[in-house]
CSV table of C-alpha atoms in Angstrom, one decimal:
chain,number,residue,atom,x,y,z
A,1,MET,CA,-2.2,-17.6,0.4
A,2,LYS,CA,-3.9,-14.3,-0.3
A,3,LEU,CA,-6.0,-12.7,2.4
A,4,LEU,CA,-8.6,-10.0,1.9
A,5,ARG,CA,-11.5,-8.1,3.4
A,6,TYR,CA,-14.8,-7.7,1.5
A,7,GLY,CA,-18.1,-5.9,2.0
A,8,PRO,CA,-19.4,-2.4,2.6
A,9,PRO,CA,-17.1,0.2,4.3
A,10,GLY,CA,-17.1,-0.4,8.0
A,11,ARG,CA,-18.7,-3.8,7.7
A,12,GLU,CA,-15.9,-5.8,5.9
A,13,ARG,CA,-15.5,-9.5,6.6
A,14,PRO,CA,-12.3,-11.5,6.4
A,15,GLY,CA,-11.7,-13.6,3.3
A,16,MET,CA,-9.3,-15.8,1.5
A,17,MET,CA,-8.7,-16.1,-2.2
A,18,ASP,CA,-8.5,-19.7,-3.5
A,19,ASP,CA,-6.3,-20.9,-6.4
A,20,ALA,CA,-9.2,-20.3,-8.8
A,21,GLY,CA,-9.5,-16.7,-7.8
A,22,GLU,CA,-12.7,-17.2,-5.9
A,23,ILE,CA,-13.3,-15.4,-2.6
A,24,ARG,CA,-13.9,-17.7,0.4
A,25,ASP,CA,-15.4,-16.5,3.7
A,26,LEU,CA,-13.0,-16.6,6.7
A,27,SER,CA,-15.3,-15.1,9.3
A,28,PRO,CA,-16.0,-18.5,11.1
A,29,HIS,CA,-12.3,-18.6,11.9
A,30,MET,CA,-11.5,-15.0,12.8
A,31,ARG,CA,-13.1,-11.6,13.6
A,32,ASP,CA,-11.1,-9.6,11.1
A,33,LEU,CA,-7.7,-9.3,9.4
A,34,ASP,CA,-6.1,-7.1,11.9
A,35,GLY,CA,-2.7,-7.2,13.7
A,36,ASP,CA,-3.9,-10.1,16.0
A,37,ALA,CA,-4.6,-12.2,12.9
A,38,LEU,CA,-1.2,-11.6,11.3
A,39,GLY,CA,1.2,-13.1,13.7
A,40,PRO,CA,3.2,-16.2,12.7
A,41,GLU,CA,1.0,-18.7,14.6
A,42,SER,CA,-2.3,-17.2,13.3
A,43,LEU,CA,-1.0,-17.3,9.7
A,44,ALA,CA,0.2,-20.8,10.1
A,45,ALA,CA,-3.3,-21.9,11.3
A,46,LEU,CA,-4.9,-20.1,8.4
A,47,GLY,CA,-2.5,-21.9,6.0
A,48,ARG,CA,-3.8,-25.3,7.2
A,49,ILE,CA,-7.4,-24.4,6.2
A,50,ASP,CA,-8.6,-26.0,3.0
A,51,PRO,CA,-10.3,-23.2,1.0
A,52,ALA,CA,-12.8,-25.7,-0.3
A,53,THR,CA,-14.2,-26.0,3.2
A,54,LEU,CA,-15.0,-22.3,3.3
A,55,ALA,CA,-18.2,-20.8,1.9
A,56,ARG,CA,-17.8,-19.2,-1.5
A,57,VAL,CA,-18.6,-15.5,-1.7
A,58,GLU,CA,-21.0,-15.1,-4.6
A,59,GLY,CA,-21.3,-12.2,-6.9
A,60,ALA,CA,-19.4,-8.9,-7.2
A,61,VAL,CA,-18.2,-7.5,-3.8
A,62,ARG,CA,-16.3,-4.5,-2.8
A,63,LEU,CA,-12.8,-5.2,-1.5
A,64,GLY,CA,-11.8,-3.1,1.5
A,65,ALA,CA,-8.3,-2.4,2.7
A,66,CYS,CA,-6.6,-5.8,3.2
A,67,VAL,CA,-5.5,-4.9,6.7
A,68,ALA,CA,-8.0,-3.8,9.4
A,69,ARG,CA,-7.1,-1.0,11.8
A,70,PRO,CA,-3.3,-0.7,11.2
A,71,GLY,CA,-1.5,0.9,14.0
A,72,LYS,CA,0.9,2.9,11.8
A,73,PHE,CA,1.1,3.8,8.1
A,74,VAL,CA,4.7,4.7,7.3
A,75,CYS,CA,5.7,6.1,3.9
A,76,LEU,CA,9.1,6.4,2.4
A,77,GLY,CA,10.1,9.2,0.1
A,78,LEU,CA,12.6,9.3,-2.7
A,79,ASN,CA,13.5,5.6,-2.6
A,80,TYR,CA,13.9,4.8,-6.3
A,81,ALA,CA,17.0,5.8,-8.3
A,82,ASP,CA,14.9,6.6,-11.5
A,83,ASN,CA,12.6,8.8,-9.5
A,84,ALA,CA,15.5,10.7,-8.0
A,85,ARG,CA,16.9,11.3,-11.4
A,86,ALA,CA,13.6,12.5,-12.8
A,87,LEU,CA,13.3,15.0,-9.9
A,88,GLY,CA,16.9,16.0,-10.1
A,89,LEU,CA,17.5,15.1,-6.5
A,90,PRO,CA,20.5,13.3,-4.9
A,91,ARG,CA,20.4,9.9,-3.2
A,92,PRO,CA,19.3,10.3,0.4
A,93,GLN,CA,21.8,9.3,3.0
A,94,GLU,CA,19.2,7.2,4.8
A,95,PRO,CA,15.5,6.4,4.3
A,96,ALA,CA,13.3,9.5,4.5
A,97,ILE,CA,10.0,8.7,6.2
A,98,ALA,CA,6.6,10.3,6.8
A,99,MET,CA,3.4,9.1,8.5
A,100,LYS,CA,0.1,8.9,6.7
A,101,PRO,CA,-3.0,9.4,8.8
A,102,LEU,CA,-5.0,6.2,9.2
A,103,SER,CA,-8.2,7.9,8.1
A,104,ALA,CA,-6.7,8.0,4.6
A,105,VAL,CA,-6.9,4.1,4.3
A,106,CYS,CA,-9.4,2.8,1.8
A,107,GLY,CA,-10.1,-0.1,-0.5
A,108,ALA,CA,-8.6,-1.2,-3.8
A,109,GLY,CA,-11.6,0.0,-5.9
A,110,ASP,CA,-12.8,2.9,-3.9
A,111,ASP,CA,-13.0,6.4,-5.4
A,112,ILE,CA,-10.2,8.8,-5.0
A,113,GLU,CA,-11.7,12.0,-3.7
A,114,LEU,CA,-9.9,15.3,-4.4
A,115,PRO,CA,-9.5,17.6,-1.4
A,116,ARG,CA,-11.1,21.0,-1.4
A,117,GLY,CA,-8.8,23.5,-3.0
A,118,SER,CA,-6.7,20.7,-4.6
A,119,ALA,CA,-4.3,22.0,-7.3
A,120,ALA,CA,-1.8,19.1,-7.4
A,121,THR,CA,-3.1,15.7,-6.3
A,122,ASP,CA,-0.5,13.2,-7.3
A,123,TRP,CA,-0.2,9.4,-7.5
A,124,GLU,CA,2.4,6.9,-6.4
A,125,VAL,CA,2.3,3.1,-7.0
A,126,GLU,CA,4.2,1.4,-4.2
A,127,LEU,CA,5.0,-2.0,-2.8
A,128,GLY,CA,3.5,-2.2,0.7
A,129,ALA,CA,5.1,-4.3,3.4
A,130,VAL,CA,2.8,-5.4,6.3
A,131,VAL,CA,4.4,-6.2,9.6
A,132,GLY,CA,3.6,-9.6,11.2
A,133,ARG,CA,5.9,-9.7,14.2
A,134,ARG,CA,6.8,-7.1,16.8
A,135,ALA,CA,10.1,-5.5,15.6
A,136,GLN,CA,12.4,-3.3,17.7
A,137,TYR,CA,16.1,-2.6,17.2
A,138,LEU,CA,16.5,-5.3,14.5
A,139,GLU,CA,19.9,-6.2,13.0
A,140,ALA,CA,20.7,-6.2,9.3
A,141,GLY,CA,19.1,-9.2,7.6
A,142,GLU,CA,16.3,-9.6,10.2
A,143,GLY,CA,13.7,-7.3,8.6
A,144,LEU,CA,11.9,-9.7,6.1
A,145,ALA,CA,11.3,-12.3,8.8
A,146,HIS,CA,9.2,-9.8,10.7
A,147,LEU,CA,6.7,-9.3,7.8
A,148,ALA,CA,3.4,-11.0,7.3
A,149,GLY,CA,3.3,-10.2,3.6
A,150,TYR,CA,3.0,-7.6,0.9
A,151,CYS,CA,0.3,-5.6,-0.8
A,152,LEU,CA,-0.2,-2.9,-3.3
A,153,VAL,CA,-0.4,0.7,-2.1
A,154,ASN,CA,-1.2,4.0,-3.9
A,155,ASP,CA,0.4,6.7,-1.7
A,156,LEU,CA,-1.5,9.7,-2.9
A,157,SER,CA,-0.6,13.2,-1.9
A,158,GLU,CA,-1.5,16.9,-2.6
A,159,ARG,CA,1.8,18.5,-3.6
A,160,HIS,CA,0.7,22.1,-3.2
A,161,PHE,CA,-0.5,21.4,0.4
A,162,GLN,CA,2.9,19.8,1.1
A,163,ALA,CA,5.0,22.6,-0.4
A,164,ALA,CA,3.0,25.7,0.4
A,165,ARG,CA,0.8,25.2,3.5
A,166,GLY,CA,3.5,24.9,6.2
A,167,GLY,CA,4.6,22.2,8.5
A,168,ASP,CA,5.6,18.7,7.4
A,169,SER,CA,4.1,16.7,4.6
A,170,SER,CA,1.1,15.4,6.6
A,171,LYS,CA,-1.3,18.1,5.2
A,172,GLY,CA,-0.8,16.7,1.8
A,173,ARG,CA,-0.9,13.0,2.7
A,174,GLY,CA,-3.9,12.7,4.9
A,175,HIS,CA,-7.0,13.3,2.9
A,176,ASP,CA,-9.7,10.6,3.0
A,177,SER,CA,-9.0,8.0,0.2
A,178,PHE,CA,-5.3,8.9,-0.1
A,179,GLY,CA,-4.2,5.4,1.1
A,180,PRO,CA,-5.7,2.6,-1.0
A,181,VAL,CA,-4.3,-0.7,0.3
A,182,GLY,CA,-4.9,-4.1,-1.4
A,183,PRO,CA,-6.7,-5.8,-3.1
A,184,TYR,CA,-5.2,-8.5,-1.0
A,185,LEU,CA,-2.4,-9.3,1.3
A,186,VAL,CA,0.1,-11.8,-0.2
A,187,MET,CA,1.9,-14.0,2.2
A,188,ARG,CA,5.7,-13.4,2.5
A,189,ASP,CA,6.6,-16.9,1.3
A,190,GLU,CA,4.8,-16.3,-2.0
A,191,ILE,CA,7.1,-13.4,-2.8
A,192,PRO,CA,10.6,-14.8,-2.1
A,193,ASP,CA,12.4,-11.7,-3.4
A,194,PRO,CA,10.6,-8.4,-2.9
A,195,GLN,CA,13.4,-6.7,-4.9
A,196,ASP,CA,12.3,-8.4,-8.1
A,197,LEU,CA,8.8,-7.1,-8.7
A,198,ARG,CA,7.4,-4.8,-11.4
A,199,LEU,CA,5.1,-2.0,-10.5
A,200,TRP,CA,2.9,0.1,-12.9
A,201,LEU,CA,0.3,2.8,-12.9
A,202,GLU,CA,-2.0,4.2,-15.6
A,203,ILE,CA,-4.1,7.3,-15.9
A,204,ASP,CA,-7.0,7.0,-18.3
A,205,GLY,CA,-5.3,4.0,-19.9
A,206,GLU,CA,-1.9,5.8,-20.3
A,207,ARG,CA,0.9,4.1,-18.5
A,208,VAL,CA,2.8,6.8,-16.6
A,209,GLN,CA,4.7,4.6,-14.1
A,210,SER,CA,6.6,1.4,-14.9
A,211,GLY,CA,9.3,0.5,-12.4
A,212,TRP,CA,11.2,-2.3,-10.8
A,213,THR,CA,11.6,-2.8,-7.0
A,214,GLY,CA,15.3,-3.6,-7.6
A,215,ASP,CA,15.8,0.1,-8.3
A,216,MET,CA,15.2,1.0,-4.7
A,217,PHE,CA,18.0,2.8,-2.9
A,218,PHE,CA,17.0,1.0,0.3
A,219,GLY,CA,15.6,-2.5,0.0
A,220,VAL,CA,12.6,-3.8,2.0
A,221,ASP,CA,14.8,-5.6,4.6
A,222,GLU,CA,16.9,-2.5,5.2
A,223,ILE,CA,13.8,-0.3,5.5
A,224,VAL,CA,12.2,-2.6,8.2
A,225,VAL,CA,15.5,-2.7,10.1
A,226,HIS,CA,15.9,1.1,9.8
A,227,LEU,CA,12.4,1.9,11.0
A,228,SER,CA,12.8,-0.5,14.0
A,229,GLN,CA,15.6,1.8,15.3
A,230,PHE,CA,13.1,4.7,15.7
A,231,MET,CA,9.8,3.1,16.5
A,232,THR,CA,8.5,-0.3,17.5
A,233,LEU,CA,6.8,-2.0,14.6
A,234,LEU,CA,3.7,-4.0,15.5
A,235,PRO,CA,1.6,-6.6,13.6
A,236,GLY,CA,-0.7,-4.9,11.1
A,237,ASP,CA,1.5,-1.8,10.6
A,238,ILE,CA,1.8,-0.9,6.9
A,239,ILE,CA,5.0,0.4,5.3
A,240,ALA,CA,4.8,2.0,1.8
A,241,THR,CA,8.3,1.5,0.4
A,242,GLY,CA,8.5,4.4,-2.2
A,243,THR,CA,7.6,4.9,-5.8
A,244,PRO,CA,9.4,4.7,-9.2
A,245,ALA,CA,9.6,7.5,-11.7
A,246,GLY,CA,6.5,8.8,-13.5
A,247,ILE,CA,4.7,10.7,-10.7
A,248,GLY,CA,2.9,13.9,-11.8
A,249,ALA,CA,5.3,16.2,-10.0
A,250,GLY,CA,8.2,14.8,-12.0
A,251,MET,CA,6.6,15.4,-15.4
A,252,LYS,CA,7.4,18.4,-17.7
A,253,PRO,CA,5.1,20.2,-17.3
A,254,PRO,CA,3.7,18.6,-14.1
A,255,ARG,CA,0.4,16.8,-14.4
A,256,PHE,CA,-2.0,16.0,-11.6
A,257,LEU,CA,-5.3,14.2,-11.1
A,258,ARG,CA,-8.6,15.7,-12.3
A,259,GLU,CA,-12.2,14.8,-11.6
A,260,GLY,CA,-13.5,12.0,-13.8
A,261,GLN,CA,-10.1,10.4,-14.5
A,262,MET,CA,-9.5,6.7,-13.9
A,263,VAL,CA,-6.4,5.4,-12.1
A,264,ARG,CA,-5.3,1.8,-12.5
A,265,LEU,CA,-2.2,0.3,-10.9
A,266,GLY,CA,-0.7,-3.1,-10.2
A,267,GLY,CA,2.4,-5.1,-9.4
A,268,THR,CA,3.8,-8.6,-9.8
A,269,GLY,CA,1.7,-11.0,-7.8
A,270,LEU,CA,0.0,-8.1,-6.0
A,271,GLY,CA,-3.1,-7.8,-8.0
A,272,GLU,CA,-4.6,-4.5,-9.3
A,273,GLN,CA,-6.4,-1.4,-8.1
A,274,ALA,CA,-8.8,0.8,-10.1
A,275,HIS,CA,-10.1,4.1,-8.9
A,276,ARG,CA,-12.4,6.9,-10.2
A,277,VAL,CA,-11.3,10.4,-9.3
A,278,THR,CA,-14.2,12.4,-7.8
A,279,ALA,CA,-15.0,15.9,-6.8
A,280,PRO,CA,-14.3,17.1,-3.2
A,281,PHE,CA,-16.7,16.3,-0.5
A,282,GLY,CA,-19.8,18.5,-0.4
A,283,THR,CA,-19.3,19.9,-3.9
């Protein structure tokens, strides 16, 4: 089962994708795809719905973020061995995390807007894990059972803001449009092994990232367990699990996004995103 949200920004409706790739309207059955809709009982009830009984959504529609109003957006840094090698950095002793402001969340086809003064806006294709059950102080092996499913994430950041503007990395992570999520949420049982997925990203048709989730230092289960030691994870929370090699900061010389470029990314069973890079707001 693949769940999604469609419609104009701020007016998205919940939907389901059927086996033929058609979008079906779920709004008679729920208000939105938020944390309340992602618990085990709610998802089981959705799984009993025959998509053929739902109205088909006709025509091209915008797909919004596949999770509404997440409580947290947690990002992992340096979690792939190939990326650490490319950056010349050692394996971290434990997962390194940062929080992305929720105002950065956007849809899978929305524009990526460069911040004012941007000199080094970078891309990161990532596997996103979406929490489905409250998780606190989990034991090893309990993490995956607390997830509702998985999605594609582009964890964009402005490297110059991160490195030269003081404080933590939030200044570089938080610009509007820096957190595309979707196009849809894939249920956990459809991805039995999250450590066996391919991820890729292209800039203007050039493939710059091509990685395998089995290259993670810390697998998805370990990440969820680790995070639960420091914060209570709630249904609807999004965890971006790190990115493989091929980010702009790791290239020689470094390369970053420019106005007018097209960014495409995808992953095994996760669908694709496509974004146009636009000028800063008000310019």
